[in-house]
Short mmCIF file of C-alpha atoms and ligand atoms in Angstrom, two decimals:
data_model
loop_
_atom_site.label_atom_id
_atom_site.label_comp_id
_atom_site.label_asym_id
_atom_site.label_seq_id
_atom_site.Cartn_x
_atom_site.Cartn_y
_atom_site.Cartn_z
CA MET L 1057 82.90 169.05 101.99
CA THR L 1058 82.77 166.13 104.45
CA SER L 1059 80.03 166.32 107.01
CA LEU L 1060 82.63 166.58 109.83
CA THR L 1061 84.04 169.71 108.18
CA LYS L 1062 80.56 171.13 107.73
CA ARG L 1063 79.55 170.47 111.33
CA LEU L 1064 82.78 172.02 112.57
CA GLU L 1065 81.96 175.12 110.61
CA ASP L 1066 78.62 175.30 112.45
CA LEU L 1067 80.46 175.02 115.78
CA ARG L 1068 82.85 177.80 114.77
CA ALA L 1069 79.86 180.05 114.07
CA ALA L 1070 78.12 179.03 117.31
CA PHE L 1071 81.09 179.91 119.56
CA ALA L 1072 82.28 183.02 117.68
CA LEU L 1073 81.87 186.47 119.22
CA SER L 1074 82.44 189.36 116.82
CA ALA L 1075 84.09 192.64 117.85
CA GLY L 1076 80.65 194.27 117.61
CA GLN L 1077 79.06 191.69 119.93
CA LEU L 1078 81.88 192.11 122.46
CA ALA L 1079 81.53 195.89 122.45
CA ARG L 1080 77.78 195.56 123.01
CA LEU L 1081 78.35 193.13 125.88
CA SER L 1082 80.77 195.50 127.59
CA ARG L 1083 78.22 198.33 127.42
CA GLN L 1084 75.50 196.03 128.76
CA PHE L 1085 77.87 195.05 131.57
CA ALA L 1086 78.52 198.69 132.49
CA ASP L 1087 74.74 199.32 132.53
CA ALA L 1088 74.15 196.27 134.75
CA MET L 1089 76.81 197.63 137.16
CA ASP L 1090 74.99 200.95 137.39
CA ALA L 1091 71.64 199.27 137.94
CA GLY L 1092 73.02 196.94 140.64
CA LEU L 1093 74.78 199.79 142.46
CA THR L 1094 71.65 201.93 142.58
CA GLY L 1095 69.42 199.11 143.82
CA GLN L 1096 67.57 198.50 140.55
CA ASP L 1097 66.92 195.07 139.10
CA SER L 1098 70.24 193.69 137.85
CA CYS L 1099 71.98 190.39 137.19
CA LEU L 1100 74.99 191.88 139.04
CA LYS L 1101 74.66 191.78 142.84
CA MET L 1102 77.32 194.49 143.40
CA LEU L 1103 78.03 193.39 147.00
CA PRO L 1104 79.89 195.82 149.29
CA SER L 1105 83.08 194.47 150.91
CA PHE L 1106 83.51 197.25 153.52
CA LEU L 1107 87.15 197.46 152.45
CA GLY L 1108 89.01 200.02 150.36
CA ARG L 1109 92.52 199.92 148.93
CA PRO L 1110 95.37 198.92 151.26
CA THR L 1111 98.19 201.43 151.77
CA GLY L 1112 100.91 198.83 151.22
CA MET L 1113 102.28 199.61 154.70
CA GLU L 1114 100.18 197.01 156.55
CA GLN L 1115 102.29 194.80 158.80
CA GLY L 1116 101.95 191.73 161.02
CA ARG L 1117 101.54 188.00 160.95
CA PHE L 1118 98.20 186.57 159.93
CA ILE L 1119 96.47 183.30 159.22
CA ALA L 1120 94.60 183.31 155.92
CA LEU L 1121 91.97 180.63 155.39
CA ASP L 1122 91.03 180.33 151.72
CA PHE L 1123 87.89 178.32 150.99
CA GLY L 1124 87.30 178.42 147.27
CA GLY L 1125 86.30 175.52 145.09
CA THR L 1126 87.11 171.98 146.05
CA ASN L 1127 90.29 172.92 147.93
CA VAL L 1128 90.97 174.71 151.17
CA ARG L 1129 94.27 176.48 151.70
CA THR L 1130 95.50 177.75 155.03
CA LEU L 1131 98.42 180.15 154.97
CA LEU L 1132 100.59 181.85 157.54
CA VAL L 1133 101.47 185.19 155.99
CA GLU L 1134 103.86 187.88 157.22
CA LEU L 1135 103.28 191.37 155.91
CA HIS L 1136 106.39 193.50 156.19
CA GLY L 1137 105.04 196.81 154.81
CA GLY L 1138 106.39 198.50 151.69
CA GLY L 1139 104.44 195.97 149.62
CA LEU L 1140 106.61 193.12 150.91
CA LEU L 1141 105.29 189.85 152.26
CA THR L 1142 106.37 186.30 153.03
CA VAL L 1143 104.19 183.19 152.99
CA ARG L 1144 105.61 181.22 155.96
CA GLN L 1145 103.39 178.19 155.55
CA MET L 1146 100.75 176.87 153.22
CA LEU L 1147 98.59 173.84 153.95
CA ALA L 1148 96.26 172.52 151.25
CA ALA L 1149 93.43 170.06 151.79
CA SER L 1150 90.75 168.72 149.51
CA LEU L 1151 87.09 169.08 150.46
CA LYS L 1152 86.37 165.75 148.90
CA ASP L 1153 88.41 162.60 148.73
CA THR L 1154 86.58 159.56 147.45
CA THR L 1155 89.32 157.13 148.52
CA ALA L 1156 89.32 158.50 152.07
CA GLY L 1157 85.50 158.41 151.86
CA TYR L 1158 84.54 162.03 152.59
CA ASP L 1159 82.91 164.86 150.66
CA TYR L 1160 82.22 168.06 152.60
CA THR L 1161 80.51 169.60 149.54
CA ALA L 1162 77.64 167.07 149.45
CA PRO L 1163 74.04 167.99 150.40
CA THR L 1164 74.08 165.21 153.01
CA VAL L 1165 76.85 166.93 154.98
CA TRP L 1166 75.97 169.66 157.48
CA ALA L 1167 77.58 173.04 158.05
CA GLU L 1168 78.99 171.97 161.45
CA GLU L 1169 81.00 169.14 159.87
CA LEU L 1170 82.34 171.37 157.08
CA PHE L 1171 83.37 174.13 159.51
CA ALA L 1172 84.91 171.66 161.95
CA PHE L 1173 87.08 170.50 159.04
CA LEU L 1174 88.06 174.10 158.27
CA ALA L 1175 88.85 174.75 161.95
CA ALA L 1176 91.10 171.67 161.98
CA GLN L 1177 93.12 173.17 159.10
CA VAL L 1178 93.47 176.46 160.99
CA ALA L 1179 94.54 174.58 164.15
CA THR L 1180 97.39 172.90 162.29
CA VAL L 1181 98.75 176.20 160.98
CA ALA L 1182 98.11 178.05 164.27
CA ALA L 1183 100.28 175.46 166.03
CA ALA L 1184 103.20 176.46 163.78
CA GLY L 1185 103.35 180.08 164.96
CA ASN L 1186 101.45 182.90 166.65
CA ALA L 1187 99.26 185.04 164.48
CA ASP L 1188 97.80 188.51 165.14
CA SER L 1189 94.45 187.52 163.67
CA LEU L 1190 92.75 185.56 160.92
CA GLY L 1191 91.30 186.56 157.57
CA PHE L 1192 88.79 184.30 155.87
CA THR L 1193 88.39 184.11 152.09
CA PHE L 1194 84.99 182.63 151.36
CA SER L 1195 84.43 182.54 147.61
CA TYR L 1196 80.66 182.55 147.27
CA PRO L 1197 78.10 185.35 147.07
CA CYS L 1198 77.67 186.87 150.53
CA ARG L 1199 75.69 189.82 151.82
CA GLN L 1200 78.06 191.71 154.14
CA THR L 1201 77.05 194.15 156.86
CA GLY L 1202 80.65 194.72 157.91
CA ALA L 1203 84.08 193.50 156.89
CA ASN L 1204 83.73 190.53 159.29
CA ARG L 1205 80.04 189.72 158.81
CA ALA L 1206 79.02 187.73 155.75
CA ILE L 1207 75.82 185.83 155.10
CA LEU L 1208 75.95 183.23 152.33
CA LEU L 1209 73.21 184.10 149.81
CA HIS L 1210 73.50 180.81 147.90
CA TRP L 1211 76.13 178.28 146.94
CA THR L 1212 77.67 178.25 143.45
CA LYS L 1213 80.14 175.92 141.68
CA GLU L 1214 77.91 172.91 142.43
CA ILE L 1215 78.68 172.97 146.19
CA ALA L 1216 75.66 171.88 148.21
CA THR L 1217 76.61 171.46 151.91
CA ALA L 1218 73.46 171.73 154.03
CA GLY L 1219 72.76 174.48 156.57
CA VAL L 1220 75.13 177.17 155.28
CA GLU L 1221 72.92 179.20 152.92
CA GLY L 1222 71.40 182.13 154.82
CA LYS L 1223 73.94 181.80 157.67
CA ASP L 1224 76.78 184.06 158.77
CA VAL L 1225 79.86 182.10 157.73
CA GLY L 1226 82.03 184.11 160.14
CA GLU L 1227 79.90 182.90 163.04
CA LEU L 1228 80.00 179.31 161.79
CA LEU L 1229 83.79 179.45 161.61
CA GLY L 1230 84.12 181.33 164.91
CA THR L 1231 82.05 178.67 166.70
CA ALA L 1232 84.06 175.82 165.18
CA LEU L 1233 87.32 177.54 166.17
CA ALA L 1234 86.07 178.22 169.72
CA ARG L 1235 85.36 174.47 170.09
CA ARG L 1236 89.06 173.92 169.48
CA GLY L 1237 90.09 176.62 171.96
CA LEU L 1238 90.89 179.03 169.12
CA GLY L 1239 88.12 181.57 169.78
CA HIS L 1240 90.69 184.41 169.54
CA LEU L 1241 91.07 183.58 165.83
CA ALA L 1242 87.42 184.28 164.92
CA PRO L 1243 87.69 186.01 161.54
CA ALA L 1244 88.71 189.68 161.64
CA ALA L 1245 87.74 189.98 157.98
CA ILE L 1246 85.74 187.89 155.53
CA ILE L 1247 86.36 188.50 151.85
CA ASN L 1248 85.50 187.14 148.45
CA ASP L 1249 88.45 185.62 146.54
CA THR L 1250 88.24 188.37 143.89
CA VAL L 1251 88.62 190.92 146.70
CA GLY L 1252 91.63 188.96 148.00
CA THR L 1253 93.19 189.07 144.56
CA LEU L 1254 92.67 192.83 144.27
CA LEU L 1255 94.03 193.46 147.80
CA THR L 1256 97.15 191.33 147.22
CA ALA L 1257 98.02 193.08 143.98
CA ALA L 1258 97.13 196.54 145.36
CA TYR L 1259 99.42 195.91 148.36
CA GLN L 1260 102.26 196.07 145.83
CA ASP L 1261 100.83 198.14 142.97
CA PRO L 1262 98.61 201.16 143.75
CA TRP L 1263 97.15 201.22 140.22
CA THR L 1264 95.27 197.98 140.85
CA ASP L 1265 91.55 198.58 140.67
CA ILE L 1266 90.18 195.29 139.31
CA GLY L 1267 90.54 191.83 140.89
CA SER L 1268 89.28 188.71 139.17
CA ILE L 1269 89.23 184.96 139.43
CA CYS L 1270 89.51 182.81 136.31
CA GLY L 1271 89.68 179.36 137.86
CA THR L 1272 87.13 176.73 138.86
CA GLY L 1273 84.67 179.63 139.08
CA HIS L 1274 84.65 183.11 137.64
CA ASN L 1275 83.96 186.51 139.17
CA THR L 1276 85.33 190.04 139.29
CA CYS L 1277 85.45 192.89 141.81
CA TYR L 1278 86.62 196.48 141.43
CA LEU L 1279 87.32 199.57 143.49
CA GLU L 1280 84.24 201.81 143.24
CA PRO L 1281 85.36 205.44 143.66
CA ALA L 1282 81.93 206.68 144.75
CA PRO L 1283 79.78 203.92 146.28
CA PRO L 1284 76.19 205.14 146.81
CA ALA L 1285 75.97 204.37 150.53
CA ALA L 1286 79.55 204.91 151.73
CA PRO L 1287 81.70 208.01 152.16
CA ALA L 1288 84.91 206.50 150.75
CA PRO L 1289 85.98 204.27 147.84
CA MET L 1290 85.03 200.65 148.45
CA ILE L 1291 85.74 197.34 146.74
CA ILE L 1292 82.56 195.89 145.26
CA ASN L 1293 82.16 192.18 144.59
CA MET L 1294 80.09 192.19 141.42
CA GLU L 1295 79.34 188.44 141.31
CA SER L 1296 79.84 188.89 137.58
CA GLY L 1297 79.54 185.13 136.99
CA ASN L 1298 75.80 185.83 137.00
CA PHE L 1299 76.01 188.26 134.03
CA ASP L 1300 73.26 187.02 131.76
CA ALA L 1301 73.63 188.96 128.48
CA PRO L 1302 76.01 186.67 126.52
CA PRO L 1303 74.31 184.75 123.70
CA LEU L 1304 73.80 181.07 124.53
CA THR L 1305 74.54 178.13 122.23
CA PRO L 1306 72.46 174.93 122.52
CA PHE L 1307 75.41 173.49 124.47
CA ASP L 1308 75.20 176.25 127.07
CA ALA L 1309 71.47 175.63 127.38
CA ALA L 1310 72.01 171.88 127.87
CA LEU L 1311 74.76 172.44 130.45
CA ASP L 1312 72.62 174.91 132.34
CA ALA L 1313 69.56 172.62 132.33
CA ALA L 1314 71.62 169.78 133.86
CA SER L 1315 73.30 172.01 136.49
CA ASP L 1316 72.36 172.33 140.18
CA LYS L 1317 70.97 175.83 139.67
CA PRO L 1318 69.49 176.29 136.18
CA GLY L 1319 69.21 179.89 135.06
CA GLN L 1320 71.89 181.14 137.47
CA GLN L 1321 75.56 181.97 136.87
CA ARG L 1322 75.16 182.13 133.08
CA LEU L 1323 78.53 183.77 132.38
CA GLU L 1324 80.33 181.49 134.83
CA LYS L 1325 78.88 178.44 133.09
CA MET L 1326 80.31 179.75 129.77
CA ALA L 1327 83.66 180.93 131.06
CA ALA L 1328 84.90 179.11 134.17
CA GLY L 1329 87.23 176.11 134.34
CA ARG L 1330 84.59 174.05 136.17
CA TYR L 1331 82.45 174.02 133.00
CA LEU L 1332 84.81 174.20 129.99
CA GLY L 1333 85.33 170.43 129.82
CA GLU L 1334 81.60 169.81 129.83
CA LEU L 1335 81.05 172.34 127.02
CA VAL L 1336 83.76 170.63 124.95
CA ARG L 1337 82.10 167.27 125.59
CA LEU L 1338 78.66 168.51 124.56
CA ALA L 1339 79.99 170.12 121.37
CA ALA L 1340 82.02 166.99 120.51
CA ALA L 1341 78.94 164.81 121.06
CA SER L 1342 77.13 166.91 118.43
CA LEU L 1343 79.57 165.50 115.85
CA ALA L 1344 78.33 161.93 116.45
CA ALA L 1345 76.59 161.57 113.07
CA ALA L 1346 79.75 162.65 111.26
CA SER L 1347 82.38 160.55 113.02
CA PRO L 1348 82.74 157.08 114.59
CA CYS L 1349 84.95 158.46 117.39
CA PHE L 1350 82.36 161.04 118.56
CA ALA L 1351 79.53 158.48 118.21
CA ALA L 1352 81.02 156.46 121.12
CA PRO L 1353 78.75 156.31 124.22
CA VAL L 1354 81.42 157.91 126.42
CA TRP L 1355 80.60 161.35 124.88
CA GLN L 1356 77.08 161.03 126.31
CA ARG L 1357 78.42 160.82 129.88
CA ALA L 1358 78.34 164.12 131.80
CA ASP L 1359 81.57 165.47 133.26
CA THR L 1360 83.81 163.16 131.20
CA LEU L 1361 86.24 166.02 130.54
CA SER L 1362 87.88 168.32 133.08
CA GLY L 1363 89.50 171.75 132.71
CA PRO L 1364 93.00 170.19 132.65
CA ASP L 1365 91.81 167.85 129.84
CA VAL L 1366 90.83 170.91 127.81
CA ALA L 1367 94.30 172.37 128.48
CA LEU L 1368 95.88 169.16 127.17
CA LEU L 1369 93.81 169.36 123.98
CA VAL L 1370 94.78 172.99 123.42
CA ALA L 1371 98.46 172.34 124.19
CA ASP L 1372 99.09 169.57 121.65
CA THR L 1373 100.72 171.26 118.67
CA SER L 1374 102.32 168.15 117.18
CA ARG L 1375 101.64 167.45 113.48
CA THR L 1376 99.78 164.19 114.15
CA LEU L 1377 98.31 165.29 117.51
CA THR L 1378 99.93 162.37 119.27
CA GLN L 1379 99.22 163.55 122.81
CA ILE L 1380 95.52 163.80 121.99
CA GLU L 1381 95.63 160.38 120.32
CA HIS L 1382 97.20 158.89 123.43
CA TRP L 1383 94.73 160.68 125.72
CA LEU L 1384 91.71 159.51 123.69
CA SER L 1385 92.90 155.93 123.80
CA SER L 1386 94.14 155.78 127.41
CA ARG L 1387 91.45 157.94 129.08
CA LEU L 1388 88.41 157.18 126.94
CA GLY L 1389 89.38 153.89 125.25
CA LEU L 1390 88.83 155.40 121.79
CA ALA L 1391 90.65 155.01 118.49
CA SER L 1392 90.75 158.20 116.41
CA ALA L 1393 91.56 159.52 112.95
CA LEU L 1394 93.70 162.65 112.64
CA ALA L 1395 90.68 164.67 111.40
CA GLU L 1396 88.76 163.71 114.55
CA ARG L 1397 91.64 164.72 116.80
CA ALA L 1398 91.95 168.01 114.95
CA ALA L 1399 88.22 168.59 115.37
CA LEU L 1400 88.43 167.96 119.12
CA LYS L 1401 91.41 170.28 119.47
CA GLU L 1402 89.57 172.97 117.56
CA ILE L 1403 86.48 172.64 119.77
CA ALA L 1404 88.69 173.04 122.86
CA ALA L 1405 90.24 176.15 121.30
CA LEU L 1406 86.83 177.61 120.40
CA VAL L 1407 85.43 177.12 123.90
CA THR L 1408 88.59 178.55 125.50
CA ALA L 1409 88.73 181.58 123.21
CA ARG L 1410 85.08 182.36 123.85
CA SER L 1411 85.72 182.24 127.60
CA ALA L 1412 88.63 184.70 127.37
CA ARG L 1413 86.70 187.07 125.09
CA LEU L 1414 83.63 187.10 127.34
CA VAL L 1415 85.74 187.80 130.41
CA ALA L 1416 87.59 190.59 128.57
CA ALA L 1417 84.25 192.17 127.64
CA THR L 1418 83.30 192.39 131.33
CA TYR L 1419 86.67 193.98 132.24
CA ALA L 1420 86.15 196.49 129.43
CA GLY L 1421 82.71 197.20 130.89
CA VAL L 1422 84.27 198.07 134.27
CA LEU L 1423 86.93 200.25 132.64
CA LEU L 1424 84.34 202.08 130.52
CA ARG L 1425 82.60 203.01 133.73
CA LEU L 1426 85.73 203.93 135.72
CA ASP L 1427 87.58 205.76 133.01
CA PRO L 1428 85.51 206.42 129.85
CA THR L 1429 88.30 208.27 128.04
CA GLY L 1430 90.99 205.70 128.88
CA GLN L 1431 93.39 208.29 130.37
CA SER L 1432 94.53 206.60 133.61
CA ARG L 1433 96.61 203.58 134.42
CA HIS L 1434 94.83 200.43 135.59
CA THR L 1435 96.07 197.07 136.79
CA ILE L 1436 93.78 194.07 136.47
CA ALA L 1437 94.91 191.33 138.86
CA ILE L 1438 93.83 187.78 138.12
CA ASP L 1439 94.20 184.59 140.12
CA GLY L 1440 93.07 181.09 139.17
CA SER L 1441 94.14 177.99 137.29
CA LEU L 1442 92.39 178.87 134.03
CA TYR L 1443 94.29 182.15 133.66
CA GLU L 1444 97.53 180.69 134.98
CA LYS L 1445 97.60 177.34 133.24
CA MET L 1446 95.42 177.25 130.12
CA PRO L 1447 97.81 177.66 127.17
CA GLY L 1448 97.16 180.92 125.31
CA TYR L 1449 94.42 182.14 127.67
CA ALA L 1450 96.26 185.23 128.94
CA ALA L 1451 97.17 186.26 125.38
CA LEU L 1452 93.59 185.81 124.15
CA LEU L 1453 92.31 187.95 127.00
CA GLN L 1454 94.86 190.69 126.36
CA ALA L 1455 94.08 190.69 122.63
CA ALA L 1456 90.33 191.00 123.22
CA LEU L 1457 90.92 193.90 125.63
CA ALA L 1458 93.02 195.71 123.03
CA GLU L 1459 90.22 195.12 120.49
CA LEU L 1460 87.67 196.59 122.91
CA LEU L 1461 89.65 199.51 124.33
CA PRO L 1462 92.10 200.63 121.66
CA ALA L 1463 92.53 204.07 123.29
CA GLY L 1464 93.24 202.78 126.79
CA ALA L 1465 95.05 199.53 125.98
CA GLY L 1466 98.50 201.04 126.58
CA HIS L 1467 97.58 202.00 130.15
CA ILE L 1468 96.19 198.62 131.14
CA ARG L 1469 98.34 196.02 132.82
CA VAL L 1470 96.91 192.54 133.28
CA ARG L 1471 98.84 190.41 135.76
CA LEU L 1472 98.69 187.14 137.60
CA ALA L 1473 98.31 187.53 141.38
CA LYS L 1474 99.26 183.99 142.33
CA ASN L 1475 97.60 182.85 145.55
CA GLY L 1476 96.16 186.35 145.74
CA SER L 1477 92.80 184.99 146.83
CA GLY L 1478 94.35 183.61 150.05
CA ILE L 1479 97.08 186.18 150.72
CA GLY L 1480 94.46 188.91 150.39
CA ALA L 1481 92.72 187.59 153.52
CA ALA L 1482 95.90 188.42 155.45
CA VAL L 1483 95.97 191.91 153.94
CA ALA L 1484 92.28 192.36 154.85
CA ALA L 1485 92.89 191.18 158.44
CA ALA L 1486 95.77 193.67 158.69
CA MET L 1487 93.56 196.48 157.38
CA MET L 1488 91.09 195.69 160.15
CA ASN L 1489 93.86 196.41 162.69
CA GLU L 1490 93.85 199.96 161.41
CA GLU L 1491 91.38 202.67 162.34
CA GLY L 1492 88.04 203.13 160.65
CA TYR L 1493 87.36 199.83 158.96
CA GLY L 1494 84.26 197.69 159.02
CA THR L 1495 81.15 198.30 161.06
CA SER L 1496 81.09 195.48 163.54
CA LYS L 1497 83.42 193.50 165.74
C1 LIG S 2327 81.31 182.66 143.21
C2 LIG S 2327 82.13 183.89 143.44
C3 LIG S 2327 83.61 183.57 143.35
C4 LIG S 2327 83.91 182.85 142.04
C5 LIG S 2327 85.38 182.45 141.91
C6 LIG S 2327 81.74 181.98 141.90
O1 LIG S 2327 81.06 180.78 141.73
O2 LIG S 2327 79.93 182.96 143.13
O3 LIG S 2327 81.84 184.44 144.72
O4 LIG S 2327 84.35 184.74 143.44
O5 LIG S 2327 83.12 181.69 141.94
O6 LIG S 2327 85.77 181.57 142.89
#
């Protein structure tokens, strides 16, 4: 056996998750949900959203501001009722642009500058048409005291803008909008992107009770039928990216140690698009002693590979892996043998499959808690580039769910809720127009 083959075998073992391990993880996840909900020590924050399920009859015209990873989207959304909606406008802007010379995610930039940039996006869309109100999707862990009050607990996804942690992001946005004469658009609702995804899908499909993001970051929310401190069902943002039970490989440990916040967001660092490229790089670098290609210095450079690079590696099914050959030579300046390209493709597949299986285990954990006998219908709505664009990801996820929940698998629908994270802010703003929502204005 060549040493490359042997080392690949070690990688296969390192990234594998057996059916037994997955089942254990889903039970641990359900236990962590219980602990978090009842105020005990838990890796799951279980944050209340102060929103329940929409009726599907919400109507009006709303601005939705979606601040997620490195992009901001501003939408003008019309809700027609009956589950129908139209996106009238969508404006996308990047939070960092090295050629234009700005980066609103850097620790040297202050909250006021970031929120002024967000307000400028809103102003552009507001000029295109009147809106009843604005919903704000802010995709980071926030402690909410009402549907429109949200204090950022801490940044994730390597964002580090100064002066936002510990602040009410609704107030920061409201102040920036007021400076532009748009005080009337201070956010009516502030939601996590997982909540937006659930709301968007539930607007059309009343069986939706799980919303999740598999994109740059990862997280899941669900509709809790009996929240401890509220009289009615409420969507809970679990911040499941912080689930810490999955077994770590040495590559996960190295990635975590080099990250902005070591020890936090363990699951997210194993499963989200922001980190998959780095995991592939670290695993490939471990083959250095067995291959001239992987011994090249470029494999020692952090963040050499992105999520889309991993997708390219997974997607090449040609006999001689010509796309990968071209990519290695044009992007990294490396010559490669077919066995090396095959090894790289396999590493990408291992890392991707592990991500989908871990995520499926958390969904199974939620379903075990909601419906232990698997009798009811459930729709899991997912938004995000990893789920939408990574070849084979959706199928891997579905297969792992069927492995975990054989009895309930027939009742579970997993669907893409494209742009759900943003559209959901419009649905949330519309819900706030109705009676009995939120605690503060
Ligand atoms: C954040 C979550 C968010 C997820 C997906 C994570 O890093 O903590 O709040 O839902 O990314 O965007």
